[in-house]
CSV table of C-alpha atoms in Angstrom, one decimal:
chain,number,residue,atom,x,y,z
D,5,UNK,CA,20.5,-20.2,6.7
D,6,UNK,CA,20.8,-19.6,3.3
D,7,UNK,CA,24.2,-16.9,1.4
D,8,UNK,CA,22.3,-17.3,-1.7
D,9,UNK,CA,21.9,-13.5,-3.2
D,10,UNK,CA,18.2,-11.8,-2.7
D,11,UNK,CA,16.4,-10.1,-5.8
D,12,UNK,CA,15.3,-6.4,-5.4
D,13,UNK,CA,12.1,-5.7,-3.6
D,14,UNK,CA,10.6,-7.0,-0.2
D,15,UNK,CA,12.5,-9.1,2.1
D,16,UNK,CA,10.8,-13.1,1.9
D,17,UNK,CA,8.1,-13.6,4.4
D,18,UNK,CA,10.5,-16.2,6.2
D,19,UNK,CA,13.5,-13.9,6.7
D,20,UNK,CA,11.3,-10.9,7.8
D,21,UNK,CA,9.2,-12.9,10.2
D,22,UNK,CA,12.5,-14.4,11.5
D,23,UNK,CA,14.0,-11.2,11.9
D,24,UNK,CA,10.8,-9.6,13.7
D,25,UNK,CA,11.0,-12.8,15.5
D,26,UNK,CA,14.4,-11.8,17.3
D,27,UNK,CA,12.9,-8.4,19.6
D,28,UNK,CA,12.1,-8.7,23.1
D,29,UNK,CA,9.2,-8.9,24.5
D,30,UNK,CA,7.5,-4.8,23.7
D,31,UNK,CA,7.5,-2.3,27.0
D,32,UNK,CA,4.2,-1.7,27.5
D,33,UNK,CA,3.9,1.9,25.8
D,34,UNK,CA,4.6,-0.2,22.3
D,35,UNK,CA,1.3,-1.0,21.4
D,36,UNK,CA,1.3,-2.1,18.3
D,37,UNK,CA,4.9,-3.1,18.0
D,38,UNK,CA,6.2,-4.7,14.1
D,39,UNK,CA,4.5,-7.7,13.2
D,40,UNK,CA,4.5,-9.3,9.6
D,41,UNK,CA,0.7,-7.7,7.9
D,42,UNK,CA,0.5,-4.3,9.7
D,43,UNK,CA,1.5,-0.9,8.2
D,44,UNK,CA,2.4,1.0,11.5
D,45,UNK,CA,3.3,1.1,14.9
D,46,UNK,CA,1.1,2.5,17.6
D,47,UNK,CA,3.1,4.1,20.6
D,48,UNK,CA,1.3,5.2,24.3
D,49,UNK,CA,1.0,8.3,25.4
D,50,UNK,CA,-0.3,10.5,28.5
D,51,UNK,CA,-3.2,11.6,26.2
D,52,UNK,CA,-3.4,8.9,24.0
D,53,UNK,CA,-1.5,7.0,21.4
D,54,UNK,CA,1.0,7.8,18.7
D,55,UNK,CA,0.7,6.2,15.4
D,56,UNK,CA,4.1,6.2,12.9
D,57,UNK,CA,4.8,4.5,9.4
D,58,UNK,CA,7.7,4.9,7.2
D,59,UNK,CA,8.1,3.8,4.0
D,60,UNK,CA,10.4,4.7,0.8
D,61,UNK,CA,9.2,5.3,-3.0
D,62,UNK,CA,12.5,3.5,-5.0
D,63,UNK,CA,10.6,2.2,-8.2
D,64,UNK,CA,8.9,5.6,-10.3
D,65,UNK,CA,10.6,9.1,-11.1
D,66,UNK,CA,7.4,10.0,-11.7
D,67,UNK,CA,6.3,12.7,-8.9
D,68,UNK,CA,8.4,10.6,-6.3
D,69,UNK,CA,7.8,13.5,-3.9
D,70,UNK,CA,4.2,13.2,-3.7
D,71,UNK,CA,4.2,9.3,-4.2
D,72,UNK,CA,6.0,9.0,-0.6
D,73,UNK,CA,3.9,11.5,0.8
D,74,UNK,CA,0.8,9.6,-0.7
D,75,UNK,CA,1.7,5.9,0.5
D,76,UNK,CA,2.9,6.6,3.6
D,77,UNK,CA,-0.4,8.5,4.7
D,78,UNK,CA,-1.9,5.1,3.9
D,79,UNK,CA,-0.1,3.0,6.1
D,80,UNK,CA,-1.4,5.6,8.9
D,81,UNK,CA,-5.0,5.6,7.7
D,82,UNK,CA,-5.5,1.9,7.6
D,83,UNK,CA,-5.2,2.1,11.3
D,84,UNK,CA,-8.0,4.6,11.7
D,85,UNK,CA,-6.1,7.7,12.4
D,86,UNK,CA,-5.7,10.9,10.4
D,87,UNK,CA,-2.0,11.3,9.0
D,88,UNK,CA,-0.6,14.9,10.4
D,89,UNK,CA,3.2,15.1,10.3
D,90,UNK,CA,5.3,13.8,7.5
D,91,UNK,CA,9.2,13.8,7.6
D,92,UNK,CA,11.2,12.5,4.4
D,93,UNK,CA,14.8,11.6,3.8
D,94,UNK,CA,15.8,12.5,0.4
D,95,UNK,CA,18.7,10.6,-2.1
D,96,UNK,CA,19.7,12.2,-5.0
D,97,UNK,CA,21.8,11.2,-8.2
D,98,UNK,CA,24.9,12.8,-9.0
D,99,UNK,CA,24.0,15.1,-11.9
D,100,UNK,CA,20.3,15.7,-11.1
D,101,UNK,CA,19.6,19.5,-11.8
D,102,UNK,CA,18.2,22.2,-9.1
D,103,UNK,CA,14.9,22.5,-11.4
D,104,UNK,CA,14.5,18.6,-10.7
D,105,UNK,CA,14.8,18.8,-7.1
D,106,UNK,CA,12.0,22.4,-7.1
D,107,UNK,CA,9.9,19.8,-8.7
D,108,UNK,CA,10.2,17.1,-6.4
D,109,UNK,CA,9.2,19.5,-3.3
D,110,UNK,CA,6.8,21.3,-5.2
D,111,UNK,CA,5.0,17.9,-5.9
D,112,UNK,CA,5.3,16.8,-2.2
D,113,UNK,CA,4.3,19.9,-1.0
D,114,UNK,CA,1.3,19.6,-3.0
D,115,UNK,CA,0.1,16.0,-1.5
D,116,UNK,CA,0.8,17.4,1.6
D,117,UNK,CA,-1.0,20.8,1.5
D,118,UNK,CA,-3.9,19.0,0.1
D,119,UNK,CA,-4.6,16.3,2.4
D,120,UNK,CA,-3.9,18.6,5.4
D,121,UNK,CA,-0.3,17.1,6.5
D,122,UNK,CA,2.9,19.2,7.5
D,123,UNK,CA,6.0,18.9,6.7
D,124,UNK,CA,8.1,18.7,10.3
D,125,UNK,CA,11.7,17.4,9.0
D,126,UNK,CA,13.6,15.0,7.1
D,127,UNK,CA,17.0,15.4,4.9
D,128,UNK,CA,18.5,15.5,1.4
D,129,UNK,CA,21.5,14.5,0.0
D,130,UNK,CA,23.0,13.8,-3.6
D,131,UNK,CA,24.8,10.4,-3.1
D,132,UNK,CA,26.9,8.2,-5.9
D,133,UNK,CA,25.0,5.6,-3.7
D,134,UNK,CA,22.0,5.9,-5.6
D,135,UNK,CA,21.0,5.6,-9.4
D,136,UNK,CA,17.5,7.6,-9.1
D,137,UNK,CA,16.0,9.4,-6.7
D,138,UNK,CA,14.6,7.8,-3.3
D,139,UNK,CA,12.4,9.0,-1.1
D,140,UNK,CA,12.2,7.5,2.4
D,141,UNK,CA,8.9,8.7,4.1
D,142,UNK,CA,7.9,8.9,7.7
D,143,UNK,CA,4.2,9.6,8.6
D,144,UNK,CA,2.6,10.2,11.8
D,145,UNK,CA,-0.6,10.5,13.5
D,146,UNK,CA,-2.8,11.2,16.4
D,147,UNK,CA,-5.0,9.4,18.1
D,148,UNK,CA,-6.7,11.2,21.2
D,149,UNK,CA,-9.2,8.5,22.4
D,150,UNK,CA,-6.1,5.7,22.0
D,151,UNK,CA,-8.2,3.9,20.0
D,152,UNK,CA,-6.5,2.2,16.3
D,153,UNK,CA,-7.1,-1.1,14.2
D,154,UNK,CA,-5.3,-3.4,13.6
D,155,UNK,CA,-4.9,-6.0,10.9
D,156,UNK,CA,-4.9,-9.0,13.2
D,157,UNK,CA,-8.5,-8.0,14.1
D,158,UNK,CA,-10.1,-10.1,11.4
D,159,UNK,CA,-12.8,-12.4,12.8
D,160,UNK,CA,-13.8,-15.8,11.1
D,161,UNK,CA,-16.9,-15.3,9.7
D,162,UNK,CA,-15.9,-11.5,8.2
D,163,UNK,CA,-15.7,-10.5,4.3
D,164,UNK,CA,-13.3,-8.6,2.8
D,165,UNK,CA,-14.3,-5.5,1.1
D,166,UNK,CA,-11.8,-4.1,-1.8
D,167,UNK,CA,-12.4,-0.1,-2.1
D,168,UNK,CA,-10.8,0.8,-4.9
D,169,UNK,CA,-9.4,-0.9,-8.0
D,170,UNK,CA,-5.9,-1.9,-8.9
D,171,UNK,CA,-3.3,-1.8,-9.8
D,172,UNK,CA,-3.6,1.8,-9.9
D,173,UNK,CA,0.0,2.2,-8.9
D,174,UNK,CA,1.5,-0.6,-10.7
D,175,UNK,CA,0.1,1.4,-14.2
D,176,UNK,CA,1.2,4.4,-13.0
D,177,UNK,CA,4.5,2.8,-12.6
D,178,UNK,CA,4.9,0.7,-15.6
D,179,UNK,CA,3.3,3.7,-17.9
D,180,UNK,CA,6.1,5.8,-16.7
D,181,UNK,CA,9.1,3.5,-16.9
D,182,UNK,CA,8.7,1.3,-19.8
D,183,UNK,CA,7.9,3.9,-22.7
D,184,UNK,CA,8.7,1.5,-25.4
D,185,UNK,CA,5.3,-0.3,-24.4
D,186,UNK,CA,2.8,2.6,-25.9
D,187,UNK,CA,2.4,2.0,-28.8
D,188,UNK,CA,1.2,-1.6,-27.7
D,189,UNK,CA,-1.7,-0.3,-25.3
D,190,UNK,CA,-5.0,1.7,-26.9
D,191,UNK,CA,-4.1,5.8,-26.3
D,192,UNK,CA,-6.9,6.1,-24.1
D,193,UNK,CA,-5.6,3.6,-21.3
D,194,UNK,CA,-2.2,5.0,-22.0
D,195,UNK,CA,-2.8,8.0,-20.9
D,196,UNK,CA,-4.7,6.9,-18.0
D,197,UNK,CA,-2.3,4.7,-17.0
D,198,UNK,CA,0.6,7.1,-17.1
D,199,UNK,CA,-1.8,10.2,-15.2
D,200,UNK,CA,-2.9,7.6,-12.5
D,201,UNK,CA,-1.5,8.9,-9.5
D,202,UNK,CA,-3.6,11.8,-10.0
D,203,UNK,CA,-6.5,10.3,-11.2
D,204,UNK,CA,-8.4,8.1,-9.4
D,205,UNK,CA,-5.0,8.6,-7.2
D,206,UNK,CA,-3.4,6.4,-4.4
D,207,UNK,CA,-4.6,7.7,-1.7
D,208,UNK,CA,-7.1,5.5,0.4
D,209,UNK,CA,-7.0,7.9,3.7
D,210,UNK,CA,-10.6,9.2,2.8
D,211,UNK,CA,-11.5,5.8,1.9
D,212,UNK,CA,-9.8,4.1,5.1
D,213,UNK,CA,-11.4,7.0,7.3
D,214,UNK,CA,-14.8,5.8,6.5
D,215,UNK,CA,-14.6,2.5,6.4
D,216,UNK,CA,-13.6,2.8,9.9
D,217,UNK,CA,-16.7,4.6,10.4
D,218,UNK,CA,-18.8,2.4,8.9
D,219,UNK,CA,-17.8,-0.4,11.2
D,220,UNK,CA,-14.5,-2.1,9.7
D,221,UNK,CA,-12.8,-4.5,12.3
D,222,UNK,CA,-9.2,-4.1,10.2
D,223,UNK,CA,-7.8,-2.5,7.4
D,224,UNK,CA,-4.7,-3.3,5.0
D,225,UNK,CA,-3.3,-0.8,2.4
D,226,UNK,CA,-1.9,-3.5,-0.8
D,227,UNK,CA,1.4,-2.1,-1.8
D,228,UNK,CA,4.6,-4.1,-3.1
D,229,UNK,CA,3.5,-7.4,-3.9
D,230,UNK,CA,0.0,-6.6,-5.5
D,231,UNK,CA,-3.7,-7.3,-3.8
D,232,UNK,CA,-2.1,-10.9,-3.5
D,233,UNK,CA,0.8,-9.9,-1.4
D,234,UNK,CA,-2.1,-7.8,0.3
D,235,UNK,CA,-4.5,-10.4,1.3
D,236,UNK,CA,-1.2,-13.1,2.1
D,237,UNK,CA,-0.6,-10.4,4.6
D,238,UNK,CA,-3.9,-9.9,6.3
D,239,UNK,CA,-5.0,-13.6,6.6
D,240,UNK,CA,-1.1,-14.1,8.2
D,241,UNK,CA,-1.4,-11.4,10.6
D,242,UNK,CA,-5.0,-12.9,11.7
D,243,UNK,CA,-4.0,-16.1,11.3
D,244,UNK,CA,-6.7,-17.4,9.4
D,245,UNK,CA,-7.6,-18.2,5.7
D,246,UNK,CA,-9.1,-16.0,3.0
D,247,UNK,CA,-11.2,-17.1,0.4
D,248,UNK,CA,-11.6,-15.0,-2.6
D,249,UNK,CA,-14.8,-14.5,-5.1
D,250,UNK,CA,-12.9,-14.5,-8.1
D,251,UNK,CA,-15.4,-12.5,-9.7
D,252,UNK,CA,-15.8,-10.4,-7.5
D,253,UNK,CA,-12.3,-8.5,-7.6
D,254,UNK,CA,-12.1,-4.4,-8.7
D,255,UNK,CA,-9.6,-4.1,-11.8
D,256,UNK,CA,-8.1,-1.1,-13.3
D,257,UNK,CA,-8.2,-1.3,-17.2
D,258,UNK,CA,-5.3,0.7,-17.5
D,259,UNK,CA,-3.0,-1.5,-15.5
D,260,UNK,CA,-4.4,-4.7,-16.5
D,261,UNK,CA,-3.8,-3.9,-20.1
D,262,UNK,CA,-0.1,-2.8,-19.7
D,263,UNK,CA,0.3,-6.0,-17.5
D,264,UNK,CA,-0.9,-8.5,-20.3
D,265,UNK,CA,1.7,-6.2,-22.7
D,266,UNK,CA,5.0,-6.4,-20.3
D,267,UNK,CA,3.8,-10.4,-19.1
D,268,UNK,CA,3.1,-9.2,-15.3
D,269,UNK,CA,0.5,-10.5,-13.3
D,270,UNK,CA,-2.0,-7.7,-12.0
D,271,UNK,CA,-2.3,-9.8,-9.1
D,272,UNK,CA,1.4,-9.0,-7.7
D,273,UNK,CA,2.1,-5.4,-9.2
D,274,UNK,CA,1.8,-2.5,-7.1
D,275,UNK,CA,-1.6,-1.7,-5.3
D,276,UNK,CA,-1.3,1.1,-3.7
D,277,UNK,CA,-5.2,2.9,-3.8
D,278,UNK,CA,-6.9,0.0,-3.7
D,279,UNK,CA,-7.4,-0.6,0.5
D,280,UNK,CA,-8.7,-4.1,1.8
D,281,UNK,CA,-11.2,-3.9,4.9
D,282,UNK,CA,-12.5,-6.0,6.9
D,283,UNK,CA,-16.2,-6.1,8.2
D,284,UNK,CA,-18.7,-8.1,10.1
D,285,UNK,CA,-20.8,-10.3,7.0
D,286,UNK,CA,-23.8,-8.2,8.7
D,287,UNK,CA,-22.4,-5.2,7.9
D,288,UNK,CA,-20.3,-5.2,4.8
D,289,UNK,CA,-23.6,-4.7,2.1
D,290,UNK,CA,-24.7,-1.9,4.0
D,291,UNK,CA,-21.3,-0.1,4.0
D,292,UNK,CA,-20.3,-1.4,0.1
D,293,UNK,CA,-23.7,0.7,-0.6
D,294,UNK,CA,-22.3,3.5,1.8
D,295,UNK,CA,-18.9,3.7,0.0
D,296,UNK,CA,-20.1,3.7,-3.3
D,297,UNK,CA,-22.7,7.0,-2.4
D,298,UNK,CA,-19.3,8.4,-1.3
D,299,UNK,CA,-17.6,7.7,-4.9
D,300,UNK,CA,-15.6,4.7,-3.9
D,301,UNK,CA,-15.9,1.5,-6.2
D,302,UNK,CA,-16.6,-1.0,-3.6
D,303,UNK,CA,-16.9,-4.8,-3.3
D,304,UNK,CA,-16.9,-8.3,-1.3
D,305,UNK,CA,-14.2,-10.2,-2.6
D,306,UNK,CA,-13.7,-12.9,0.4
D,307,UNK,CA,-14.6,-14.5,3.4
D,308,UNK,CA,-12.3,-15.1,6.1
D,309,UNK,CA,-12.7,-18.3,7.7
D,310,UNK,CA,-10.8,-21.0,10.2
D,311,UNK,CA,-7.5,-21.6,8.4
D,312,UNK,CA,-4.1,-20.1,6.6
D,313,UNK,CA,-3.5,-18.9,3.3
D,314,UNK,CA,-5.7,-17.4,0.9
D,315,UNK,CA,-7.0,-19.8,-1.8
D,316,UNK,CA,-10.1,-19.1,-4.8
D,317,UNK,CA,-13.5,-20.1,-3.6
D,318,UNK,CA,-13.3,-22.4,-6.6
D,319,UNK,CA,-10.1,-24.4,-5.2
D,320,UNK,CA,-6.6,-23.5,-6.1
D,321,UNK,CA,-4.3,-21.1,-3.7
D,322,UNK,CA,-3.8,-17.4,-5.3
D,323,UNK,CA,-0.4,-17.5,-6.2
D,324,UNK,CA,2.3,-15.4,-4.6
D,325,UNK,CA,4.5,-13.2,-6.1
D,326,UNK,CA,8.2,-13.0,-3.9
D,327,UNK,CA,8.9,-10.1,-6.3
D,328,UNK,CA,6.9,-7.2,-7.2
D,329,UNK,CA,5.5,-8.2,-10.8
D,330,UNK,CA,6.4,-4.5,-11.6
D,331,UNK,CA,10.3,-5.1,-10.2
D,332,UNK,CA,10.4,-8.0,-12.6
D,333,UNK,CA,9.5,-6.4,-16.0
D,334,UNK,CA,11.3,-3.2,-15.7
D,335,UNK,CA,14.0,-3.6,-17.8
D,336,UNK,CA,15.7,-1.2,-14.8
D,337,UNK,CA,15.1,-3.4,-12.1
């Protein structure tokens, strides 16, 4: 037992699985009950099974309304289900203007309208408690058959397939925050980096949809913490070791550039749109080649195999990052 202060951003690995350690064993209508590596929690029902998320956007003023819509359909999607009902509780600034909070709905209402999700509650508030805006998100989603992956379900012998580069979100991010860096990044990634959430976006519910179709045993949606934190997490929930084709990995120029220019490590700065899926070694060419007819960049980046951690085919463990690299070089963190 430690009183030694935490830094912002995820609780460590330790505490969380301690504290997730401490419930009961689950009534048998919990499913999928919280466990360290999985993004939801799957509920029974009469007619099948319930599927619920929540997470907040604290980091980016940048369309924050949308962002929370946007990563918390992901944390649904990665267990093969189709996010339907979104509920958000809002925290306001003291001193934030009415045209500031049209903008924030009309951005969330826009995520939501276009991936088909409704709006079915939530709050909002202007608090002294908070220095920017946060938006906690709740997501649910239906599943009729019962049916839902999980990230456990990885298999010795499976690859992991990265769909989508990063870190999308961590350029989006950093673009937006740390303006004094432009002038140290070429115009062109600039601008990509700071219009990322639009385009290529961070939404993998498309992308998660059919890689469940395509076979996928398990999926995992890379947030906080990078693709590192991201593939830490699945090989700990399926207790096994990764290995990873260094390679082999998908990077996004824009973020990669505005990392080397703050000193973060793309490896631990927000991933959201990137999505990490497991499939059968039989299977994973075939559906890489289906993905990428669909638009998706897709690729094998690592084995899964009798073990723990996740370590470079070449040797050395991937390092990982107990702080968001993005946390750690905004001067507002």
């Amino acid at each position: 037992m430690s009183g030694a202060p935490l830094p912002s951003g995820k609780l460590p690995t330790a505490l969380l699985s301690e504290i997730l350690g401490m419930d009961t064993p689950s009534p048998p209508e919990l499913l999928l009950p919280p466990r360290l590596g999985e993004d939801a929690g799957v509920i029974a029902l009469a007619d099948g099974a319930l599927v619920v998320a929540g997470d907040p956007v604290t980091m980016t003023g940048a369309d924050v309304g949308a962002h929370a819509v946007l990563v918390n359909a992901n944390d649904i999607a990665v267990t093969g289900v189709r996010p339907r009902w979104f509920l958000a509780t809002i925290l306001l600034p003291e001193g934030i203007a009415e045209d500031e909070i049209r903008a924030l709905y009309a951005g969330m209402r826009r995520a939501l309208k276009k991936h088909n999700i409704l709006l079915v509650g939530g709050h909002s508030e202007i608090t002294a408690s908070v220095r920017q805006t946060v938006v906690s998100g709740h997501m649910l989603g239906f599943s009729p058959d019962g049916a839902f992956l999980c990230t456990a379900d990885i298999d010795p012998g499976d690859v992991i397939v990265q769909i989508g580069a990063a870190p999308v979100e961590g350029a989006a991010v950093l673009a937006n925050e740390a303006g004094a860096a432009e002038g140290s990044v070429a115009p062109g990634l600039w601008h990509a980096a700071r219009t990322a959430l639009d385009e290529p976006g961070i939404s993998v519910v498309e992308a998660a949809l059919g890689a469940q179709a395509l076979g996928a045993r398990a999926l995992h949606d890379p947030t906080e913490g990078g693709l590192s934190a991201g593939l830490y997490e699945m090989a700990e929930a399926a207790g096994l070791e990764l290995q990873i084709e260094r390679d082999a990995v998908l990077w996004f120029e824009p973020g990669t550039a505005l990392c080397a220019t703050l000193g973060a490590d793309p490896w631990g700065a927000l991933a959201s749109g990137a999505l990490l899926a497991a499939f059968p070694a039989q299977r994973a060419e075939a559906a890489c080649q289906a993905l990428g007819k669909d638009g998706y960049l897709a690729a094998i980046i690592a084995h899964a195999a009798p073990g723990a951690g996740v370590r470079f085919k070449d040797g050395p463990p991937l390092q990982r990052f107990e702080r968001d690299e993005v946390l750690r070089v905004l001067p507002s963190a």
